[in-house]
Structures are given as structure tokens and as C-alpha cells.
Amino acid sequence: MTREKAQLKPGVLPPFQALIDAHWRDVARLARAMAGPVDGDDAAQRAWEKAYAAYPKLTSAKNLRSWLLTITARCATDVHRARKPQRPLDEAPPVAVEGPEATDFPDPELWRAVNQLPERQRFAVTLKYVGDLDHHGVAAALDTTPAASRRLVSDALATLRSKLGVDDD
């Protein structure tokens, strides 16, 4: 555990700067993974703005990291929604929503496959493995249940294994 994270005590709200110092890397990494390298910084900045506005109203310091990553995931989701056409679906031609470029990550083949997943599966697997959230945190970020979160992640992993030719053994 880093020195910054060790300073945060459960039950006591730290100064907001201490929260930033402890979690800025996690927020930036998740925003970039979900919104892409171009929009990731904007999504992270928006997440910090929302967190700062909501911080005085918090009554518990329990699981502040999950709280921040949930806000980050929602801000990244807003980026994707803003990219979609604003016309009724029956009139709109199909539009591919761009995610992060595969070459921006260590395993380009894997990230190409992740980018091809349906949006909710892509977000679920990113929150789980990039954001390092448990299924309760993923569920909170996606406004679903932990069981549905497990299913989304499981389906995403099955699709990725199939596309990449990876055995479950």
C-alpha cells in the first residue's frame, strides 16, 4: 500500500486533497480505459469536479475509492452517450462508437477484442479488471445488481476467450 493510501482512515473524511493524492492514478487509469486516450483526461477531470461537489455531503468515509471510481465510470459513460447521434434510432444510420485505441495498451490484440464487446460488457470488464472493483462496485457504477455484474463480466470473458482462442484450462 502506498504511503498516500495508508494515510486515509476509514470512518473519517480526509481533506479532499488527501483523497486526490491517494486515488488520482486510479481515477485517471479508469477514465482513460473507459473513455479512451482523447477523452479520458476530460472524463477524469469531470469525475473530480463531481466528487468535489458531492464530498461535503458524504456521511461516511467507507470505501471512498469505490465511490470515486463509480463517479469516474459514470462520467466516462456520459462521454460515450455524448458521441451517439441525437436523432431517433429509427432514422439514425448505425454509428460505431470509438473507444480507446488498442495500441494505447500493453496487449493491443486483447484491447481490440475488448473494444468490440457490447458497451455494458466492455464497461463491466473494464471496471472489474482496470478499476479493480469488486462486483458490488461494478454493480453500483452500472446501476445494476451484483449478480448482473457477475454475468456481464462472465459473458465478456467468455467472448474474449473465444475471440482470442484462449482455453479455460
mmCIF file with all atom_site columns, C-alpha atoms in Angstrom:
data_model
loop_
_atom_site.group_PDB
_atom_site.id
_atom_site.type_symbol
_atom_site.label_atom_id
_atom_site.label_alt_id
_atom_site.label_comp_id
_atom_site.label_asym_id
_atom_site.label_entity_id
_atom_site.label_seq_id
_atom_site.pdbx_PDB_ins_code
_atom_site.Cartn_x
_atom_site.Cartn_y
_atom_site.Cartn_z
_atom_site.occupancy
_atom_site.B_iso_or_equiv
_atom_site.pdbx_formal_charge
_atom_site.auth_seq_id
_atom_site.auth_comp_id
_atom_site.auth_asym_id
_atom_site.auth_atom_id
_atom_site.pdbx_PDB_model_num
ATOM 1   C CA . MET A 1 1   ? 0.000   0.000   0.000   1.00 0.00 ? 1   MET A CA 1
ATOM 2   C CA . THR A 1 2   ? 1.351   3.419   -0.892  1.00 0.00 ? 2   THR A CA 1
ATOM 3   C CA . ARG A 1 3   ? 2.071   5.999   1.738   1.00 0.00 ? 3   ARG A CA 1
ATOM 4   C CA . GLU A 1 4   ? -0.778  8.217   0.486   1.00 0.00 ? 4   GLU A CA 1
ATOM 5   C CA . LYS A 1 5   ? -3.359  5.448   0.706   1.00 0.00 ? 5   LYS A CA 1
ATOM 6   C CA . ALA A 1 6   ? -2.160  4.486   4.181   1.00 0.00 ? 6   ALA A CA 1
ATOM 7   C CA . GLN A 1 7   ? -2.984  7.997   5.441   1.00 0.00 ? 7   GLN A CA 1
ATOM 8   C CA . LEU A 1 8   ? -6.702  7.627   4.699   1.00 0.00 ? 8   LEU A CA 1
ATOM 9   C CA . LYS A 1 9   ? -8.512  6.331   7.754   1.00 0.00 ? 9   LYS A CA 1
ATOM 10  C CA . PRO A 1 10  ? -11.874 4.593   7.417   1.00 0.00 ? 10  PRO A CA 1
ATOM 11  C CA . GLY A 1 11  ? -14.715 6.417   9.110   1.00 0.00 ? 11  GLY A CA 1
ATOM 12  C CA . VAL A 1 12  ? -13.079 9.864   8.957   1.00 0.00 ? 12  VAL A CA 1
ATOM 13  C CA . LEU A 1 13  ? -13.404 12.024  5.865   1.00 0.00 ? 13  LEU A CA 1
ATOM 14  C CA . PRO A 1 14  ? -9.906  13.170  4.909   1.00 0.00 ? 14  PRO A CA 1
ATOM 15  C CA . PRO A 1 15  ? -9.238  16.544  3.353   1.00 0.00 ? 15  PRO A CA 1
ATOM 16  C CA . PHE A 1 16  ? -10.198 16.378  -0.314  1.00 0.00 ? 16  PHE A CA 1
ATOM 17  C CA . GLN A 1 17  ? -6.561  16.892  -1.368  1.00 0.00 ? 17  GLN A CA 1
ATOM 18  C CA . ALA A 1 18  ? -5.584  13.733  0.543   1.00 0.00 ? 18  ALA A CA 1
ATOM 19  C CA . LEU A 1 19  ? -8.264  11.862  -1.394  1.00 0.00 ? 19  LEU A CA 1
ATOM 20  C CA . ILE A 1 20  ? -6.843  13.177  -4.682  1.00 0.00 ? 20  ILE A CA 1
ATOM 21  C CA . ASP A 1 21  ? -3.294  12.270  -3.659  1.00 0.00 ? 21  ASP A CA 1
ATOM 22  C CA . ALA A 1 22  ? -4.359  8.731   -2.775  1.00 0.00 ? 22  ALA A CA 1
ATOM 23  C CA . HIS A 1 23  ? -6.530  7.953   -5.798  1.00 0.00 ? 23  HIS A CA 1
ATOM 24  C CA . TRP A 1 24  ? -5.695  10.193  -8.763  1.00 0.00 ? 24  TRP A CA 1
ATOM 25  C CA . ARG A 1 25  ? -3.861  7.396   -10.601 1.00 0.00 ? 25  ARG A CA 1
ATOM 26  C CA . ASP A 1 26  ? -6.838  5.020   -10.251 1.00 0.00 ? 26  ASP A CA 1
ATOM 27  C CA . VAL A 1 27  ? -9.285  7.652   -11.497 1.00 0.00 ? 27  VAL A CA 1
ATOM 28  C CA . ALA A 1 28  ? -7.061  8.623   -14.447 1.00 0.00 ? 28  ALA A CA 1
ATOM 29  C CA . ARG A 1 29  ? -6.405  4.994   -15.441 1.00 0.00 ? 29  ARG A CA 1
ATOM 30  C CA . LEU A 1 30  ? -10.085 4.017   -15.328 1.00 0.00 ? 30  LEU A CA 1
ATOM 31  C CA . ALA A 1 31  ? -11.222 7.132   -17.215 1.00 0.00 ? 31  ALA A CA 1
ATOM 32  C CA . ARG A 1 32  ? -8.650  6.529   -19.936 1.00 0.00 ? 32  ARG A CA 1
ATOM 33  C CA . ALA A 1 33  ? -9.558  2.848   -20.232 1.00 0.00 ? 33  ALA A CA 1
ATOM 34  C CA . MET A 1 34  ? -13.278 3.562   -20.494 1.00 0.00 ? 34  MET A CA 1
ATOM 35  C CA . ALA A 1 35  ? -13.364 6.834   -22.448 1.00 0.00 ? 35  ALA A CA 1
ATOM 36  C CA . GLY A 1 36  ? -10.195 6.463   -24.497 1.00 0.00 ? 36  GLY A CA 1
ATOM 37  C CA . PRO A 1 37  ? -6.955  8.409   -24.573 1.00 0.00 ? 37  PRO A CA 1
ATOM 38  C CA . VAL A 1 38  ? -8.517  11.502  -26.137 1.00 0.00 ? 38  VAL A CA 1
ATOM 39  C CA . ASP A 1 39  ? -11.496 11.856  -23.786 1.00 0.00 ? 39  ASP A CA 1
ATOM 40  C CA . GLY A 1 40  ? -10.043 10.074  -20.744 1.00 0.00 ? 40  GLY A CA 1
ATOM 41  C CA . ASP A 1 41  ? -8.497  13.184  -19.205 1.00 0.00 ? 41  ASP A CA 1
ATOM 42  C CA . ASP A 1 42  ? -11.753 15.109  -19.620 1.00 0.00 ? 42  ASP A CA 1
ATOM 43  C CA . ALA A 1 43  ? -13.747 12.275  -18.047 1.00 0.00 ? 43  ALA A CA 1
ATOM 44  C CA . ALA A 1 44  ? -11.313 12.130  -15.118 1.00 0.00 ? 44  ALA A CA 1
ATOM 45  C CA . GLN A 1 45  ? -11.497 15.909  -14.626 1.00 0.00 ? 45  GLN A CA 1
ATOM 46  C CA . ARG A 1 46  ? -15.292 15.794  -14.701 1.00 0.00 ? 46  ARG A CA 1
ATOM 47  C CA . ALA A 1 47  ? -15.233 12.959  -12.150 1.00 0.00 ? 47  ALA A CA 1
ATOM 48  C CA . TRP A 1 48  ? -13.095 15.034  -9.774  1.00 0.00 ? 48  TRP A CA 1
ATOM 49  C CA . GLU A 1 49  ? -15.449 18.012  -10.208 1.00 0.00 ? 49  GLU A CA 1
ATOM 50  C CA . LYS A 1 50  ? -18.468 15.857  -9.372  1.00 0.00 ? 50  LYS A CA 1
ATOM 51  C CA . ALA A 1 51  ? -16.680 14.247  -6.427  1.00 0.00 ? 51  ALA A CA 1
ATOM 52  C CA . TYR A 1 52  ? -15.658 17.646  -5.069  1.00 0.00 ? 52  TYR A CA 1
ATOM 53  C CA . ALA A 1 53  ? -19.243 18.913  -5.300  1.00 0.00 ? 53  ALA A CA 1
ATOM 54  C CA . ALA A 1 54  ? -20.623 15.827  -3.539  1.00 0.00 ? 54  ALA A CA 1
ATOM 55  C CA . TYR A 1 55  ? -17.837 15.449  -0.950  1.00 0.00 ? 55  TYR A CA 1
ATOM 56  C CA . PRO A 1 56  ? -19.232 17.790  1.740   1.00 0.00 ? 56  PRO A CA 1
ATOM 57  C CA . LYS A 1 57  ? -22.484 15.784  1.773   1.00 0.00 ? 57  LYS A CA 1
ATOM 58  C CA . LEU A 1 58  ? -20.802 12.426  2.451   1.00 0.00 ? 58  LEU A CA 1
ATOM 59  C CA . THR A 1 59  ? -21.575 10.992  5.850   1.00 0.00 ? 59  THR A CA 1
ATOM 60  C CA . SER A 1 60  ? -19.106 8.106   5.767   1.00 0.00 ? 60  SER A CA 1
ATOM 61  C CA . ALA A 1 61  ? -15.552 7.613   4.603   1.00 0.00 ? 61  ALA A CA 1
ATOM 62  C CA . LYS A 1 62  ? -16.193 3.924   3.998   1.00 0.00 ? 62  LYS A CA 1
ATOM 63  C CA . ASN A 1 63  ? -14.915 2.795   0.590   1.00 0.00 ? 63  ASN A CA 1
ATOM 64  C CA . LEU A 1 64  ? -14.031 6.198   -0.855  1.00 0.00 ? 64  LEU A CA 1
ATOM 65  C CA . ARG A 1 65  ? -12.062 4.565   -3.694  1.00 0.00 ? 65  ARG A CA 1
ATOM 66  C CA . SER A 1 66  ? -15.142 2.693   -4.912  1.00 0.00 ? 66  SER A CA 1
ATOM 67  C CA . TRP A 1 67  ? -17.193 5.879   -4.620  1.00 0.00 ? 67  TRP A CA 1
ATOM 68  C CA . LEU A 1 68  ? -14.666 7.765   -6.780  1.00 0.00 ? 68  LEU A CA 1
ATOM 69  C CA . LEU A 1 69  ? -14.421 5.000   -9.376  1.00 0.00 ? 69  LEU A CA 1
ATOM 70  C CA . THR A 1 70  ? -18.207 4.820   -9.633  1.00 0.00 ? 70  THR A CA 1
ATOM 71  C CA . ILE A 1 71  ? -18.306 8.549   -10.366 1.00 0.00 ? 71  ILE A CA 1
ATOM 72  C CA . THR A 1 72  ? -15.483 8.095   -12.884 1.00 0.00 ? 72  THR A CA 1
ATOM 73  C CA . ALA A 1 73  ? -17.312 5.257   -14.655 1.00 0.00 ? 73  ALA A CA 1
ATOM 74  C CA . ARG A 1 74  ? -20.455 7.349   -14.932 1.00 0.00 ? 74  ARG A CA 1
ATOM 75  C CA . CYS A 1 75  ? -18.520 10.295  -16.347 1.00 0.00 ? 75  CYS A CA 1
ATOM 76  C CA . ALA A 1 76  ? -16.868 8.004   -18.916 1.00 0.00 ? 76  ALA A CA 1
ATOM 77  C CA . THR A 1 77  ? -20.297 6.606   -19.796 1.00 0.00 ? 77  THR A CA 1
ATOM 78  C CA . ASP A 1 78  ? -21.518 10.165  -20.355 1.00 0.00 ? 78  ASP A CA 1
ATOM 79  C CA . VAL A 1 79  ? -18.679 10.632  -22.862 1.00 0.00 ? 79  VAL A CA 1
ATOM 80  C CA . HIS A 1 80  ? -19.966 7.643   -24.836 1.00 0.00 ? 80  HIS A CA 1
ATOM 81  C CA . ARG A 1 81  ? -23.542 8.898   -24.695 1.00 0.00 ? 81  ARG A CA 1
ATOM 82  C CA . ALA A 1 82  ? -22.457 12.295  -25.976 1.00 0.00 ? 82  ALA A CA 1
ATOM 83  C CA . ARG A 1 83  ? -20.884 10.606  -29.012 1.00 0.00 ? 83  ARG A CA 1
ATOM 84  C CA . LYS A 1 84  ? -24.146 8.964   -30.022 1.00 0.00 ? 84  LYS A CA 1
ATOM 85  C CA . PRO A 1 85  ? -26.390 10.704  -32.550 1.00 0.00 ? 85  PRO A CA 1
ATOM 86  C CA . GLN A 1 86  ? -29.247 12.724  -31.097 1.00 0.00 ? 86  GLN A CA 1
ATOM 87  C CA . ARG A 1 87  ? -31.774 11.577  -33.706 1.00 0.00 ? 87  ARG A CA 1
ATOM 88  C CA . PRO A 1 88  ? -34.450 8.936   -33.120 1.00 0.00 ? 88  PRO A CA 1
ATOM 89  C CA . LEU A 1 89  ? -32.991 5.448   -33.577 1.00 0.00 ? 89  LEU A CA 1
ATOM 90  C CA . ASP A 1 90  ? -35.279 4.539   -36.471 1.00 0.00 ? 90  ASP A CA 1
ATOM 91  C CA . GLU A 1 91  ? -33.848 7.446   -38.520 1.00 0.00 ? 91  GLU A CA 1
ATOM 92  C CA . ALA A 1 92  ? -30.211 7.162   -37.488 1.00 0.00 ? 92  ALA A CA 1
ATOM 93  C CA . PRO A 1 93  ? -27.722 5.158   -39.505 1.00 0.00 ? 93  PRO A CA 1
ATOM 94  C CA . PRO A 1 94  ? -25.554 2.748   -37.467 1.00 0.00 ? 94  PRO A CA 1
ATOM 95  C CA . VAL A 1 95  ? -22.655 4.550   -35.833 1.00 0.00 ? 95  VAL A CA 1
ATOM 96  C CA . ALA A 1 96  ? -19.574 2.856   -34.397 1.00 0.00 ? 96  ALA A CA 1
ATOM 97  C CA . VAL A 1 97  ? -18.677 4.330   -31.019 1.00 0.00 ? 97  VAL A CA 1
ATOM 98  C CA . GLU A 1 98  ? -14.945 4.734   -30.741 1.00 0.00 ? 98  GLU A CA 1
ATOM 99  C CA . GLY A 1 99  ? -13.273 3.503   -27.589 1.00 0.00 ? 99  GLY A CA 1
ATOM 100 C CA . PRO A 1 100 ? -9.622  3.578   -26.599 1.00 0.00 ? 100 PRO A CA 1
ATOM 101 C CA . GLU A 1 101 ? -7.168  2.748   -29.360 1.00 0.00 ? 101 GLU A CA 1
ATOM 102 C CA . ALA A 1 102 ? -5.860  -0.785  -28.939 1.00 0.00 ? 102 ALA A CA 1
ATOM 103 C CA . THR A 1 103 ? -2.278  0.402   -29.425 1.00 0.00 ? 103 THR A CA 1
ATOM 104 C CA . ASP A 1 104 ? -2.528  2.564   -26.278 1.00 0.00 ? 104 ASP A CA 1
ATOM 105 C CA . PHE A 1 105 ? -2.471  -0.539  -24.071 1.00 0.00 ? 105 PHE A CA 1
ATOM 106 C CA . PRO A 1 106 ? 0.146   -3.250  -23.479 1.00 0.00 ? 106 PRO A CA 1
ATOM 107 C CA . ASP A 1 107 ? -1.751  -6.044  -25.295 1.00 0.00 ? 107 ASP A CA 1
ATOM 108 C CA . PRO A 1 108 ? -3.263  -4.488  -28.454 1.00 0.00 ? 108 PRO A CA 1
ATOM 109 C CA . GLU A 1 109 ? -4.973  -7.708  -29.588 1.00 0.00 ? 109 GLU A CA 1
ATOM 110 C CA . LEU A 1 110 ? -6.769  -8.062  -26.263 1.00 0.00 ? 110 LEU A CA 1
ATOM 111 C CA . TRP A 1 111 ? -7.894  -4.421  -26.253 1.00 0.00 ? 111 TRP A CA 1
ATOM 112 C CA . ARG A 1 112 ? -9.149  -4.657  -29.836 1.00 0.00 ? 112 ARG A CA 1
ATOM 113 C CA . ALA A 1 113 ? -11.325 -7.544  -28.674 1.00 0.00 ? 113 ALA A CA 1
ATOM 114 C CA . VAL A 1 114 ? -12.440 -5.594  -25.570 1.00 0.00 ? 114 VAL A CA 1
ATOM 115 C CA . ASN A 1 115 ? -13.441 -2.633  -27.782 1.00 0.00 ? 115 ASN A CA 1
ATOM 116 C CA . GLN A 1 116 ? -15.677 -4.951  -29.815 1.00 0.00 ? 116 GLN A CA 1
ATOM 117 C CA . LEU A 1 117 ? -17.673 -6.090  -26.765 1.00 0.00 ? 117 LEU A CA 1
ATOM 118 C CA . PRO A 1 118 ? -21.182 -4.695  -26.214 1.00 0.00 ? 118 PRO A CA 1
ATOM 119 C CA . GLU A 1 119 ? -21.000 -1.454  -24.211 1.00 0.00 ? 119 GLU A CA 1
ATOM 120 C CA . ARG A 1 120 ? -22.205 -2.807  -20.835 1.00 0.00 ? 120 ARG A CA 1
ATOM 121 C CA . GLN A 1 121 ? -19.930 -5.841  -21.026 1.00 0.00 ? 121 GLN A CA 1
ATOM 122 C CA . ARG A 1 122 ? -16.989 -3.607  -22.011 1.00 0.00 ? 122 ARG A CA 1
ATOM 123 C CA . PHE A 1 123 ? -17.656 -1.284  -19.091 1.00 0.00 ? 123 PHE A CA 1
ATOM 124 C CA . ALA A 1 124 ? -18.154 -4.168  -16.646 1.00 0.00 ? 124 ALA A CA 1
ATOM 125 C CA . VAL A 1 125 ? -14.917 -5.922  -17.568 1.00 0.00 ? 125 VAL A CA 1
ATOM 126 C CA . THR A 1 126 ? -13.018 -2.603  -17.538 1.00 0.00 ? 126 THR A CA 1
ATOM 127 C CA . LEU A 1 127 ? -14.363 -1.663  -14.110 1.00 0.00 ? 127 LEU A CA 1
ATOM 128 C CA . LYS A 1 128 ? -13.538 -5.123  -12.782 1.00 0.00 ? 128 LYS A CA 1
ATOM 129 C CA . TYR A 1 129 ? -10.022 -5.503  -14.153 1.00 0.00 ? 129 TYR A CA 1
ATOM 130 C CA . VAL A 1 130 ? -8.753  -1.970  -14.791 1.00 0.00 ? 130 VAL A CA 1
ATOM 131 C CA . GLY A 1 131 ? -10.657 -0.252  -11.977 1.00 0.00 ? 131 GLY A CA 1
ATOM 132 C CA . ASP A 1 132 ? -10.134 -3.280  -9.691  1.00 0.00 ? 132 ASP A CA 1
ATOM 133 C CA . LEU A 1 133 ? -13.679 -3.010  -8.343  1.00 0.00 ? 133 LEU A CA 1
ATOM 134 C CA . ASP A 1 134 ? -15.491 -5.944  -6.800  1.00 0.00 ? 134 ASP A CA 1
ATOM 135 C CA . HIS A 1 135 ? -18.876 -6.945  -8.217  1.00 0.00 ? 135 HIS A CA 1
ATOM 136 C CA . HIS A 1 136 ? -20.700 -4.663  -5.769  1.00 0.00 ? 136 HIS A CA 1
ATOM 137 C CA . GLY A 1 137 ? -18.646 -1.707  -7.032  1.00 0.00 ? 137 GLY A CA 1
ATOM 138 C CA . VAL A 1 138 ? -19.206 -2.669  -10.673 1.00 0.00 ? 138 VAL A CA 1
ATOM 139 C CA . ALA A 1 139 ? -22.934 -3.039  -9.989  1.00 0.00 ? 139 ALA A CA 1
ATOM 140 C CA . ALA A 1 140 ? -23.087 0.393   -8.344  1.00 0.00 ? 140 ALA A CA 1
ATOM 141 C CA . ALA A 1 141 ? -21.262 2.005   -11.277 1.00 0.00 ? 141 ALA A CA 1
ATOM 142 C CA . LEU A 1 142 ? -23.572 0.383   -13.834 1.00 0.00 ? 142 LEU A CA 1
ATOM 143 C CA . ASP A 1 143 ? -26.799 0.770   -11.821 1.00 0.00 ? 143 ASP A CA 1
ATOM 144 C CA . THR A 1 144 ? -27.418 -2.956  -11.680 1.00 0.00 ? 144 THR A CA 1
ATOM 145 C CA . THR A 1 145 ? -27.186 -5.836  -9.213  1.00 0.00 ? 145 THR A CA 1
ATOM 146 C CA . PRO A 1 146 ? -24.029 -7.714  -8.211  1.00 0.00 ? 146 PRO A CA 1
ATOM 147 C CA . ALA A 1 147 ? -25.474 -10.845 -9.866  1.00 0.00 ? 147 ALA A CA 1
ATOM 148 C CA . ALA A 1 148 ? -25.974 -8.952  -13.135 1.00 0.00 ? 148 ALA A CA 1
ATOM 149 C CA . SER A 1 149 ? -22.444 -7.561  -12.791 1.00 0.00 ? 149 SER A CA 1
ATOM 150 C CA . ARG A 1 150 ? -21.071 -11.081 -12.438 1.00 0.00 ? 150 ARG A CA 1
ATOM 151 C CA . ARG A 1 151 ? -22.994 -12.139 -15.528 1.00 0.00 ? 151 ARG A CA 1
ATOM 152 C CA . LEU A 1 152 ? -21.782 -9.180  -17.596 1.00 0.00 ? 152 LEU A CA 1
ATOM 153 C CA . VAL A 1 153 ? -18.157 -9.873  -16.648 1.00 0.00 ? 153 VAL A CA 1
ATOM 154 C CA . SER A 1 154 ? -18.570 -13.612 -17.201 1.00 0.00 ? 154 SER A CA 1
ATOM 155 C CA . ASP A 1 155 ? -20.139 -13.115 -20.639 1.00 0.00 ? 155 ASP A CA 1
ATOM 156 C CA . ALA A 1 156 ? -17.436 -10.628 -21.590 1.00 0.00 ? 156 ALA A CA 1
ATOM 157 C CA . LEU A 1 157 ? -14.671 -13.017 -20.535 1.00 0.00 ? 157 LEU A CA 1
ATOM 158 C CA . ALA A 1 158 ? -16.278 -15.903 -22.427 1.00 0.00 ? 158 ALA A CA 1
ATOM 159 C CA . THR A 1 159 ? -16.476 -13.772 -25.576 1.00 0.00 ? 159 THR A CA 1
ATOM 160 C CA . LEU A 1 160 ? -12.867 -12.622 -25.181 1.00 0.00 ? 160 LEU A CA 1
ATOM 161 C CA . ARG A 1 161 ? -11.636 -16.198 -24.634 1.00 0.00 ? 161 ARG A CA 1
ATOM 162 C CA . SER A 1 162 ? -13.492 -17.308 -27.739 1.00 0.00 ? 162 SER A CA 1
ATOM 163 C CA . LYS A 1 163 ? -12.189 -14.444 -29.920 1.00 0.00 ? 163 LYS A CA 1
ATOM 164 C CA . LEU A 1 164 ? -8.627  -14.831 -28.689 1.00 0.00 ? 164 LEU A CA 1
ATOM 165 C CA . GLY A 1 165 ? -8.620  -18.635 -28.777 1.00 0.00 ? 165 GLY A CA 1
ATOM 166 C CA . VAL A 1 166 ? -7.854  -18.995 -25.066 1.00 0.00 ? 166 VAL A CA 1
ATOM 167 C CA . ASP A 1 167 ? -8.802  -22.234 -23.281 1.00 0.00 ? 167 ASP A CA 1
ATOM 168 C CA . ASP A 1 168 ? -10.395 -22.179 -19.810 1.00 0.00 ? 168 ASP A CA 1
ATOM 169 C CA . ASP A 1 169 ? -7.891  -24.804 -18.594 1.00 0.00 ? 169 ASP A CA 1
#
